[in-house]
Amino acid sequence: MNTMNAKQVPPSIWQQMIQQNFLSLYDLSKDKITDPEYFQGYDFVFEFSNATVYLIVNDVVMQASKQGIDSTQVRAWRKEVVNQLIKQHAQLYLKNDKAIVSRKEATFHKPIYFIGLTSLSVQHQDSDQNDKYSETPSYAVGYEYGSQFFAEDCVLDLDDEQSVLQVFSYQNFSEILNQLVTPSDLTAYLAFHRSKLTGFETFEDESTLLAQFLQAPDFHQRAIEVQEQLVSHELIGQIEPRLLRAAEPEQTEFAAALMAEIQKNTRMWYKLFNSLVKSCYEAGTPLPKEQVDILVDESMYTYACLIEKILAHRTIDQESRWTGYVRHEHSYNVFGRHYLMVFYAQDENSSLSADKVRAGHQDLLFELNAQMQQPVMQDLFLIGVDVRPCEDSVNTEVHLDAFHQNGSLIDANTQRLYQQLAQLRAQS
């Protein structure tokens, strides 16, 4: 059976995909993409804090009879679609040789990833086609690639690891975004995927590789490295034992159970965080974009730890609930980000009541900054946790507040003043 010429369709599915997750926050506008410091000619560019991701997309609709579609034909179409992307990427990379040099110099420690995304649909050639006014529906073809496909059908240029085009189908990449719900976790997977390609390691398909990554030591390595820094500065006593255990190759069952818990807690965090963003917007006091970017640019492990402290509220004694209490947490994604979690007091006269904390959050963050001077933190967050009983049930509702301040170096005299102020607060 012969295929008709491929018909390009508007890339609306890619725009929808971007709008439905965190990518929309980091999608560079067309005028920024044309800046000489960026590679030009790619469909989308995402500037994360820890990586730059370039996308080229290929939407293709093939025409075929129902009887002519089988696995061999689909494989041939996939080969055709991917070869188009590989050729396009090679041309763009060669065209941008000056930008390559400047980007490598400007972002020496910031990786660059090139992603090719394919979407393949089929329109059936039937007798109804004689009606020129009828619109023939198209059917999306679900598929993945795997290492064997690139070894046999579409050979990638693996000589320069930094320029490798990593190819995914639309359906598969959407699922990757659904499971890796943060920029840091996505780029960690892209690094993992690229290492498998350039290391000529065999993997059945991208979904299998994703499941392997979520249970691999690679996933927890960033959190362990951050904790190693915290230990070296004596900010914590030891690396979390469960992290070390999950990173051991033979602990796959434990790692799988921990990942299930992390993903469940991450969903809970986003439910609370999205509610906060929505309520601030509706109140006419939207959260600053910079603050939202930082909170989104976390890791799932950090979210899981924040939620664990919120869930632990159920075990807190009644006196602490009445007067309010404080917990500390840090980022497991980057060193230098600290979270002060204030669980609001039920007693309206307490210094930790919701109204007083909201009114005095800047003072609390200044005091925290004075305490975090060896070393100075880059970002300080106060997360207010308001646990309210539901009027119509025995359950409780949780609402969040978020306040941010950049960490800064202060002189010894100012630091002593803040320490004295903190002592006075504790005594009152």
CSV table of C-alpha atoms in Angstrom, one decimal:
chain,number,residue,atom,x,y,z
A,1,MET,CA,0.0,0.0,0.0
A,2,ASN,CA,1.3,3.5,-0.8
A,3,THR,CA,0.9,6.4,1.5
A,4,MET,CA,-0.3,9.8,0.3
A,5,ASN,CA,1.8,12.9,0.9
A,6,ALA,CA,1.9,14.0,4.5
A,7,LYS,CA,-0.5,16.9,5.2
A,8,GLN,CA,0.7,19.3,7.9
A,9,VAL,CA,-1.9,20.5,10.4
A,10,PRO,CA,-1.9,23.4,12.8
A,11,PRO,CA,0.2,22.6,16.0
A,12,SER,CA,-2.7,23.4,18.3
A,13,ILE,CA,-2.3,20.1,20.3
A,14,TRP,CA,1.2,21.3,21.3
A,15,GLN,CA,-0.2,24.7,22.5
A,16,GLN,CA,-2.9,22.8,24.5
A,17,MET,CA,-0.3,20.5,26.0
A,18,ILE,CA,1.8,23.5,27.1
A,19,GLN,CA,-1.2,25.3,28.7
A,20,GLN,CA,-2.2,22.3,30.7
A,21,ASN,CA,0.9,22.1,32.9
A,22,PHE,CA,3.9,24.0,34.2
A,23,LEU,CA,5.4,24.5,30.7
A,24,SER,CA,3.2,27.5,30.2
A,25,LEU,CA,5.1,29.4,33.0
A,26,TYR,CA,8.5,28.9,31.2
A,27,ASP,CA,7.5,29.2,27.5
A,28,LEU,CA,9.5,32.0,25.9
A,29,SER,CA,7.6,34.3,23.6
A,30,LYS,CA,8.4,34.5,19.9
A,31,ASP,CA,10.3,37.8,20.3
A,32,LYS,CA,12.5,36.3,23.0
A,33,ILE,CA,13.2,33.2,20.9
A,34,THR,CA,14.5,35.3,18.1
A,35,ASP,CA,17.1,36.8,20.5
A,36,PRO,CA,20.6,36.0,19.1
A,37,GLU,CA,21.6,34.3,22.4
A,38,TYR,CA,19.0,31.5,21.7
A,39,PHE,CA,18.9,28.8,19.1
A,40,GLN,CA,16.5,30.1,16.4
A,41,GLY,CA,14.1,28.1,14.3
A,42,TYR,CA,12.7,25.8,17.0
A,43,ASP,CA,9.0,25.7,17.7
A,44,PHE,CA,9.1,26.3,21.5
A,45,VAL,CA,11.8,27.2,24.0
A,46,PHE,CA,11.5,26.7,27.7
A,47,GLU,CA,13.9,28.5,30.1
A,48,PHE,CA,13.9,26.6,33.4
A,49,SER,CA,16.2,27.7,36.3
A,50,ASN,CA,18.3,24.6,35.8
A,51,ALA,CA,18.1,23.9,32.0
A,52,THR,CA,16.9,25.2,28.6
A,53,VAL,CA,14.7,23.0,26.6
A,54,TYR,CA,14.2,23.3,22.8
A,55,LEU,CA,11.2,21.7,21.1
A,56,ILE,CA,10.5,20.9,17.5
A,57,VAL,CA,7.2,19.3,16.7
A,58,ASN,CA,5.8,17.4,13.8
A,59,ASP,CA,2.1,16.9,13.3
A,60,VAL,CA,1.4,14.6,10.4
A,61,VAL,CA,-1.9,13.1,9.0
A,62,MET,CA,-1.5,10.1,6.7
A,63,GLN,CA,-4.2,8.8,4.4
A,64,ALA,CA,-4.8,5.1,4.1
A,65,SER,CA,-7.5,2.5,3.7
A,66,LYS,CA,-8.6,0.6,6.8
A,67,GLN,CA,-7.3,-2.7,5.4
A,68,GLY,CA,-3.9,-1.2,4.6
A,69,ILE,CA,-3.0,-0.3,8.2
A,70,ASP,CA,-0.8,-2.7,10.1
A,71,SER,CA,2.2,-2.6,12.5
A,72,THR,CA,4.6,-2.6,9.5
A,73,GLN,CA,2.9,0.4,8.0
A,74,VAL,CA,2.8,2.3,11.3
A,75,ARG,CA,6.5,1.6,11.8
A,76,ALA,CA,7.3,3.0,8.3
A,77,TRP,CA,5.3,6.2,9.1
A,78,ARG,CA,7.1,6.6,12.4
A,79,LYS,CA,10.4,6.3,10.6
A,80,GLU,CA,9.3,9.0,8.1
A,81,VAL,CA,8.1,11.4,10.8
A,82,VAL,CA,11.2,11.0,12.9
A,83,ASN,CA,13.6,11.3,10.0
A,84,GLN,CA,12.0,14.7,9.2
A,85,LEU,CA,12.7,15.8,12.8
A,86,ILE,CA,16.3,14.6,12.8
A,87,LYS,CA,17.0,16.3,9.5
A,88,GLN,CA,15.3,19.6,10.7
A,89,HIS,CA,17.3,19.5,14.0
A,90,ALA,CA,20.6,18.9,12.3
A,91,GLN,CA,20.0,21.9,10.0
A,92,LEU,CA,19.0,24.2,12.8
A,93,TYR,CA,21.9,23.1,15.0
A,94,LEU,CA,24.4,23.8,12.2
A,95,LYS,CA,22.7,27.1,11.4
A,96,ASN,CA,23.1,28.2,15.0
A,97,ASP,CA,26.8,27.5,15.4
A,98,LYS,CA,27.5,31.0,16.8
A,99,ALA,CA,24.6,30.7,19.3
A,100,ILE,CA,26.0,27.3,20.3
A,101,VAL,CA,29.3,28.8,21.4
A,102,SER,CA,27.7,31.8,23.2
A,103,ARG,CA,25.1,29.6,25.0
A,104,LYS,CA,27.8,27.2,26.2
A,105,GLU,CA,29.9,30.1,27.5
A,106,ALA,CA,26.9,31.8,29.2
A,107,THR,CA,25.4,28.7,30.7
A,108,PHE,CA,28.4,26.5,31.5
A,109,HIS,CA,26.6,24.7,34.3
A,110,LYS,CA,23.1,24.8,32.7
A,111,PRO,CA,22.3,21.9,30.4
A,112,ILE,CA,20.5,22.2,27.1
A,113,TYR,CA,18.1,19.6,25.8
A,114,PHE,CA,16.7,19.2,22.3
A,115,ILE,CA,13.3,17.4,22.1
A,116,GLY,CA,11.5,16.2,19.0
A,117,LEU,CA,7.8,15.5,19.5
A,118,THR,CA,5.7,13.6,16.9
A,119,SER,CA,2.0,13.2,16.4
A,120,LEU,CA,0.7,10.8,13.9
A,121,SER,CA,-2.9,10.5,12.8
A,122,VAL,CA,-4.6,8.5,10.0
A,123,GLN,CA,-7.5,9.4,7.8
A,124,HIS,CA,-9.3,6.4,6.2
A,125,GLN,CA,-9.7,6.4,2.4
A,126,ASP,CA,-13.2,5.1,1.9
A,127,SER,CA,-15.9,5.4,-0.6
A,128,ASP,CA,-17.5,8.2,1.4
A,129,GLN,CA,-14.5,10.4,0.2
A,130,ASN,CA,-16.5,11.0,-3.0
A,131,ASP,CA,-18.6,13.5,-1.1
A,132,LYS,CA,-16.3,16.5,-1.2
A,133,TYR,CA,-18.4,18.3,1.5
A,134,SER,CA,-17.8,15.6,4.1
A,135,GLU,CA,-15.0,16.0,6.5
A,136,THR,CA,-13.1,12.7,7.1
A,137,PRO,CA,-12.3,12.2,10.8
A,138,SER,CA,-8.7,11.4,11.7
A,139,TYR,CA,-7.6,8.8,14.2
A,140,ALA,CA,-4.6,9.3,16.5
A,141,VAL,CA,-2.0,6.5,16.4
A,142,GLY,CA,-0.6,5.7,19.8
A,143,TYR,CA,3.0,4.5,19.8
A,144,GLU,CA,6.4,4.7,21.4
A,145,TYR,CA,10.0,4.3,20.2
A,146,GLY,CA,12.5,2.6,22.4
A,147,SER,CA,16.2,2.2,21.8
A,148,GLN,CA,15.9,-0.5,19.2
A,149,PHE,CA,14.0,1.8,16.9
A,150,PHE,CA,16.8,4.3,16.9
A,151,ALA,CA,19.4,1.6,16.4
A,152,GLU,CA,17.6,0.1,13.4
A,153,ASP,CA,15.3,2.6,11.7
A,154,CYS,CA,16.3,6.2,12.6
A,155,VAL,CA,20.0,6.5,13.6
A,156,LEU,CA,20.6,9.5,15.9
A,157,ASP,CA,23.8,11.4,15.9
A,158,LEU,CA,25.3,10.5,19.3
A,159,ASP,CA,28.8,11.9,18.8
A,160,ASP,CA,28.0,15.1,20.7
A,161,GLU,CA,25.8,14.2,23.7
A,162,GLN,CA,24.8,17.8,24.2
A,163,SER,CA,23.2,18.1,20.8
A,164,VAL,CA,21.3,14.8,20.8
A,165,LEU,CA,17.7,15.0,19.7
A,166,GLN,CA,15.5,13.1,22.1
A,167,VAL,CA,12.3,12.0,20.3
A,168,PHE,CA,9.0,11.2,22.0
A,169,SER,CA,5.4,10.7,20.7
A,170,TYR,CA,2.8,13.2,21.7
A,171,GLN,CA,0.9,10.7,23.9
A,172,ASN,CA,4.1,9.5,25.6
A,173,PHE,CA,5.4,13.0,26.3
A,174,SER,CA,2.0,14.0,27.8
A,175,GLU,CA,2.2,11.1,30.1
A,176,ILE,CA,5.8,12.0,31.1
A,177,LEU,CA,4.6,15.5,32.0
A,178,ASN,CA,1.7,14.1,33.9
A,179,GLN,CA,3.9,12.0,36.1
A,180,LEU,CA,6.9,14.4,36.4
A,181,VAL,CA,5.0,17.5,37.4
A,182,THR,CA,7.9,19.8,38.0
A,183,PRO,CA,10.6,21.3,35.7
A,184,SER,CA,13.4,19.8,37.9
A,185,ASP,CA,12.0,16.3,37.8
A,186,LEU,CA,11.4,16.6,34.0
A,187,THR,CA,14.9,17.7,33.3
A,188,ALA,CA,16.3,15.0,35.6
A,189,TYR,CA,14.4,12.4,33.4
A,190,LEU,CA,15.7,14.0,30.2
A,191,ALA,CA,19.2,13.7,31.5
A,192,PHE,CA,18.5,10.0,32.4
A,193,HIS,CA,16.9,9.3,29.0
A,194,ARG,CA,19.8,11.0,27.1
A,195,SER,CA,22.4,9.0,29.1
A,196,LYS,CA,20.7,5.8,28.0
A,197,LEU,CA,20.7,6.9,24.3
A,198,THR,CA,24.3,8.0,24.3
A,199,GLY,CA,25.4,5.0,26.4
A,200,PHE,CA,23.8,2.7,23.8
A,201,GLU,CA,21.8,1.1,26.6
A,202,THR,CA,18.7,-0.9,25.6
A,203,PHE,CA,15.2,0.1,26.8
A,204,GLU,CA,11.9,-1.3,25.5
A,205,ASP,CA,10.1,2.0,25.3
A,206,GLU,CA,9.9,5.5,26.9
A,207,SER,CA,7.1,4.5,29.4
A,208,THR,CA,9.2,1.6,30.7
A,209,LEU,CA,12.2,3.9,31.0
A,210,LEU,CA,10.1,6.4,32.9
A,211,ALA,CA,9.0,3.7,35.4
A,212,GLN,CA,12.6,2.6,35.7
A,213,PHE,CA,13.7,6.2,36.4
A,214,LEU,CA,11.1,6.7,39.1
A,215,GLN,CA,12.6,3.8,41.0
A,216,ALA,CA,16.2,4.4,40.1
A,217,PRO,CA,18.9,6.0,42.3
A,218,ASP,CA,19.1,8.8,39.8
A,219,PHE,CA,15.8,10.2,40.9
A,220,HIS,CA,16.9,10.7,44.5
A,221,GLN,CA,20.5,11.8,43.7
A,222,ARG,CA,19.6,15.5,43.7
A,223,ALA,CA,18.0,15.3,47.1
A,224,ILE,CA,20.9,13.4,48.5
A,225,GLU,CA,23.4,16.0,47.1
A,226,VAL,CA,21.4,18.9,48.7
A,227,GLN,CA,21.4,17.1,52.0
A,228,GLU,CA,25.1,16.4,51.8
A,229,GLN,CA,25.6,20.2,51.5
A,230,LEU,CA,23.2,20.8,54.5
A,231,VAL,CA,25.2,18.3,56.6
A,232,SER,CA,28.5,19.9,55.6
A,233,HIS,CA,27.2,23.3,56.9
A,234,GLU,CA,25.8,21.6,60.0
A,235,LEU,CA,22.2,22.7,59.1
A,236,ILE,CA,21.0,19.1,59.6
A,237,GLY,CA,22.5,16.2,61.4
A,238,GLN,CA,22.4,13.5,58.7
A,239,ILE,CA,21.0,12.5,55.3
A,240,GLU,CA,17.6,11.0,55.5
A,241,PRO,CA,17.9,7.2,55.8
A,242,ARG,CA,15.0,6.6,53.5
A,243,LEU,CA,16.7,8.6,50.8
A,244,LEU,CA,19.8,6.5,51.1
A,245,ARG,CA,17.8,3.3,51.2
A,246,ALA,CA,15.7,4.3,48.1
A,247,ALA,CA,19.0,5.0,46.2
A,248,GLU,CA,20.3,1.5,46.8
A,249,PRO,CA,20.0,-0.6,43.5
A,250,GLU,CA,18.6,-3.6,45.3
A,251,GLN,CA,15.8,-1.6,47.1
A,252,THR,CA,13.5,-1.3,44.1
A,253,GLU,CA,10.4,-2.4,46.1
A,254,PHE,CA,11.0,0.2,48.8
A,255,ALA,CA,11.8,2.8,46.1
A,256,ALA,CA,8.5,2.0,44.3
A,257,ALA,CA,6.5,2.4,47.5
A,258,LEU,CA,8.2,5.6,48.4
A,259,MET,CA,7.5,7.0,44.9
A,260,ALA,CA,3.8,6.1,45.1
A,261,GLU,CA,3.7,8.1,48.4
A,262,ILE,CA,5.7,11.0,46.8
A,263,GLN,CA,3.3,11.2,43.8
A,264,LYS,CA,0.2,11.1,46.1
A,265,ASN,CA,1.6,13.9,48.3
A,266,THR,CA,2.5,15.9,45.2
A,267,ARG,CA,-1.1,15.8,44.0
A,268,MET,CA,-2.2,17.0,47.5
A,269,TRP,CA,0.3,19.9,47.4
A,270,TYR,CA,-0.8,21.1,44.0
A,271,LYS,CA,-4.4,21.0,45.1
A,272,LEU,CA,-3.6,23.3,48.0
A,273,PHE,CA,-1.2,25.5,46.0
A,274,ASN,CA,-3.6,25.9,43.1
A,275,SER,CA,-6.4,26.9,45.5
A,276,LEU,CA,-4.0,29.5,47.0
A,277,VAL,CA,-3.1,30.9,43.5
A,278,LYS,CA,-6.8,31.0,42.6
A,279,SER,CA,-8.0,32.7,45.8
A,280,CYS,CA,-5.3,35.4,45.6
A,281,TYR,CA,-6.2,36.1,42.0
A,282,GLU,CA,-9.9,36.4,42.8
A,283,ALA,CA,-9.1,38.7,45.8
A,284,GLY,CA,-7.3,41.0,43.4
A,285,THR,CA,-3.9,40.3,45.1
A,286,PRO,CA,-2.3,37.7,42.8
A,287,LEU,CA,0.9,36.1,44.0
A,288,PRO,CA,4.0,37.6,42.3
A,289,LYS,CA,5.0,35.6,39.2
A,290,GLU,CA,8.6,35.3,40.5
A,291,GLN,CA,7.3,33.7,43.7
A,292,VAL,CA,5.0,31.3,41.8
A,293,ASP,CA,7.9,30.4,39.5
A,294,ILE,CA,10.1,29.5,42.5
A,295,LEU,CA,7.4,27.4,44.2
A,296,VAL,CA,6.6,25.6,40.9
A,297,ASP,CA,10.4,25.1,40.3
A,298,GLU,CA,10.7,22.6,43.1
A,299,SER,CA,10.9,18.8,43.2
A,300,MET,CA,8.2,16.3,44.0
A,301,TYR,CA,10.3,15.1,46.9
A,302,THR,CA,10.2,18.6,48.4
A,303,TYR,CA,6.4,18.8,48.0
A,304,ALA,CA,6.0,15.4,49.6
A,305,CYS,CA,8.0,16.5,52.7
A,306,LEU,CA,5.9,19.7,53.0
A,307,ILE,CA,2.7,17.7,52.9
A,308,GLU,CA,4.1,15.2,55.4
A,309,LYS,CA,4.4,18.1,57.9
A,310,ILE,CA,0.9,19.2,57.2
A,311,LEU,CA,-0.5,15.7,57.6
A,312,ALA,CA,1.4,15.4,60.9
A,313,HIS,CA,-0.9,18.1,62.3
A,314,ARG,CA,-3.4,15.4,63.2
A,315,THR,CA,-1.0,14.1,65.8
A,316,ILE,CA,-0.1,17.5,67.4
A,317,ASP,CA,-1.3,18.1,70.9
A,318,GLN,CA,-4.2,20.4,71.5
A,319,GLU,CA,-2.2,23.0,73.3
A,320,SER,CA,0.1,23.4,70.3
A,321,ARG,CA,-2.9,23.7,68.1
A,322,TRP,CA,-4.3,26.4,70.3
A,323,THR,CA,-1.2,28.5,70.5
A,324,GLY,CA,0.2,27.7,67.0
A,325,TYR,CA,3.5,26.2,66.2
A,326,VAL,CA,6.4,26.3,63.7
A,327,ARG,CA,8.1,23.7,61.6
A,328,HIS,CA,11.1,24.0,59.3
A,329,GLU,CA,11.8,22.4,55.9
A,330,HIS,CA,14.3,23.0,53.1
A,331,SER,CA,14.3,22.4,49.4
A,332,TYR,CA,15.5,19.0,48.2
A,333,ASN,CA,16.0,20.4,44.7
A,334,VAL,CA,18.4,23.3,45.3
A,335,PHE,CA,20.6,24.3,48.2
A,336,GLY,CA,19.8,27.7,49.7
A,337,ARG,CA,16.0,27.6,49.8
A,338,HIS,CA,14.3,27.4,53.2
A,339,TYR,CA,10.7,27.0,54.3
A,340,LEU,CA,9.3,28.3,57.6
A,341,MET,CA,5.9,26.6,58.1
A,342,VAL,CA,3.7,28.4,60.5
A,343,PHE,CA,0.6,26.4,61.7
A,344,TYR,CA,-1.8,29.1,62.7
A,345,ALA,CA,-3.1,29.3,66.2
A,346,GLN,CA,-6.7,28.7,67.1
A,347,ASP,CA,-6.3,31.4,69.7
A,348,GLU,CA,-6.9,34.7,68.0
A,349,ASN,CA,-4.8,36.4,70.7
A,350,SER,CA,-1.7,34.3,70.0
A,351,SER,CA,1.3,35.8,68.2
A,352,LEU,CA,0.9,32.9,65.7
A,353,SER,CA,-2.7,33.6,64.9
A,354,ALA,CA,-3.5,33.9,61.1
A,355,ASP,CA,-4.2,37.6,61.2
A,356,LYS,CA,-1.0,38.4,63.2
A,357,VAL,CA,1.2,36.3,61.0
A,358,ARG,CA,-0.2,37.7,57.8
A,359,ALA,CA,0.3,41.2,59.1
A,360,GLY,CA,3.8,40.6,60.4
A,361,HIS,CA,5.2,38.1,57.9
A,362,GLN,CA,8.0,40.4,56.9
A,363,ASP,CA,9.3,40.6,60.4
A,364,LEU,CA,9.2,36.8,60.7
A,365,LEU,CA,11.1,36.4,57.5
A,366,PHE,CA,13.7,39.1,58.5
A,367,GLU,CA,14.2,37.2,61.8
A,368,LEU,CA,14.6,33.9,59.8
A,369,ASN,CA,17.1,35.6,57.5
A,370,ALA,CA,19.1,36.7,60.6
A,371,GLN,CA,19.2,33.1,61.8
A,372,MET,CA,20.2,31.7,58.4
A,373,GLN,CA,23.5,33.5,57.9
A,374,GLN,CA,26.0,30.6,57.8
A,375,PRO,CA,25.5,30.3,54.9
A,376,VAL,CA,23.0,32.9,53.7
A,377,MET,CA,20.0,31.4,52.0
A,378,GLN,CA,18.9,32.5,48.5
A,379,ASP,CA,15.2,32.2,49.1
A,380,LEU,CA,13.1,32.2,52.3
A,381,PHE,CA,9.5,31.2,52.3
A,382,LEU,CA,6.9,31.5,55.0
A,383,ILE,CA,4.1,29.0,54.4
A,384,GLY,CA,1.1,29.7,56.6
A,385,VAL,CA,-1.1,26.7,57.2
A,386,ASP,CA,-4.6,27.3,58.2
A,387,VAL,CA,-6.4,24.1,59.4
A,388,ARG,CA,-10.1,24.7,59.7
A,389,PRO,CA,-12.9,22.2,60.8
A,390,CYS,CA,-15.6,21.6,58.3
A,391,GLU,CA,-19.0,22.8,59.4
A,392,ASP,CA,-20.9,19.9,57.9
A,393,SER,CA,-18.5,17.0,58.6
A,394,VAL,CA,-15.8,15.7,61.0
A,395,ASN,CA,-13.2,16.4,58.3
A,396,THR,CA,-10.9,19.5,58.2
A,397,GLU,CA,-10.0,21.9,55.5
A,398,VAL,CA,-6.5,23.2,54.9
A,399,HIS,CA,-5.7,26.6,53.3
A,400,LEU,CA,-2.2,27.9,52.6
A,401,ASP,CA,-0.6,31.4,52.6
A,402,ALA,CA,2.8,32.0,51.0
A,403,PHE,CA,5.2,34.8,51.6
A,404,HIS,CA,8.7,35.2,50.1
A,405,GLN,CA,11.9,37.1,50.8
A,406,ASN,CA,15.3,36.9,49.3
A,407,GLY,CA,18.0,36.0,51.7
A,408,SER,CA,20.7,38.6,52.4
A,409,LEU,CA,23.9,39.1,54.4
A,410,ILE,CA,23.4,41.3,57.4
A,411,ASP,CA,26.0,42.8,59.8
A,412,ALA,CA,26.6,41.3,63.3
A,413,ASN,CA,24.9,44.2,65.2
A,414,THR,CA,21.7,43.8,63.1
A,415,GLN,CA,21.8,40.1,63.6
A,416,ARG,CA,22.0,40.5,67.4
A,417,LEU,CA,19.0,42.9,67.3
A,418,TYR,CA,16.9,40.3,65.4
A,419,GLN,CA,18.0,37.6,67.9
A,420,GLN,CA,16.9,39.7,70.8
A,421,LEU,CA,13.6,40.5,69.0
A,422,ALA,CA,13.0,36.7,68.5
A,423,GLN,CA,13.6,36.1,72.2
A,424,LEU,CA,11.1,38.7,73.2
A,425,ARG,CA,8.5,37.3,70.9
A,426,ALA,CA,9.1,33.8,72.4
A,427,GLN,CA,8.7,35.2,75.9
A,428,SER,CA,5.5,37.1,75.2
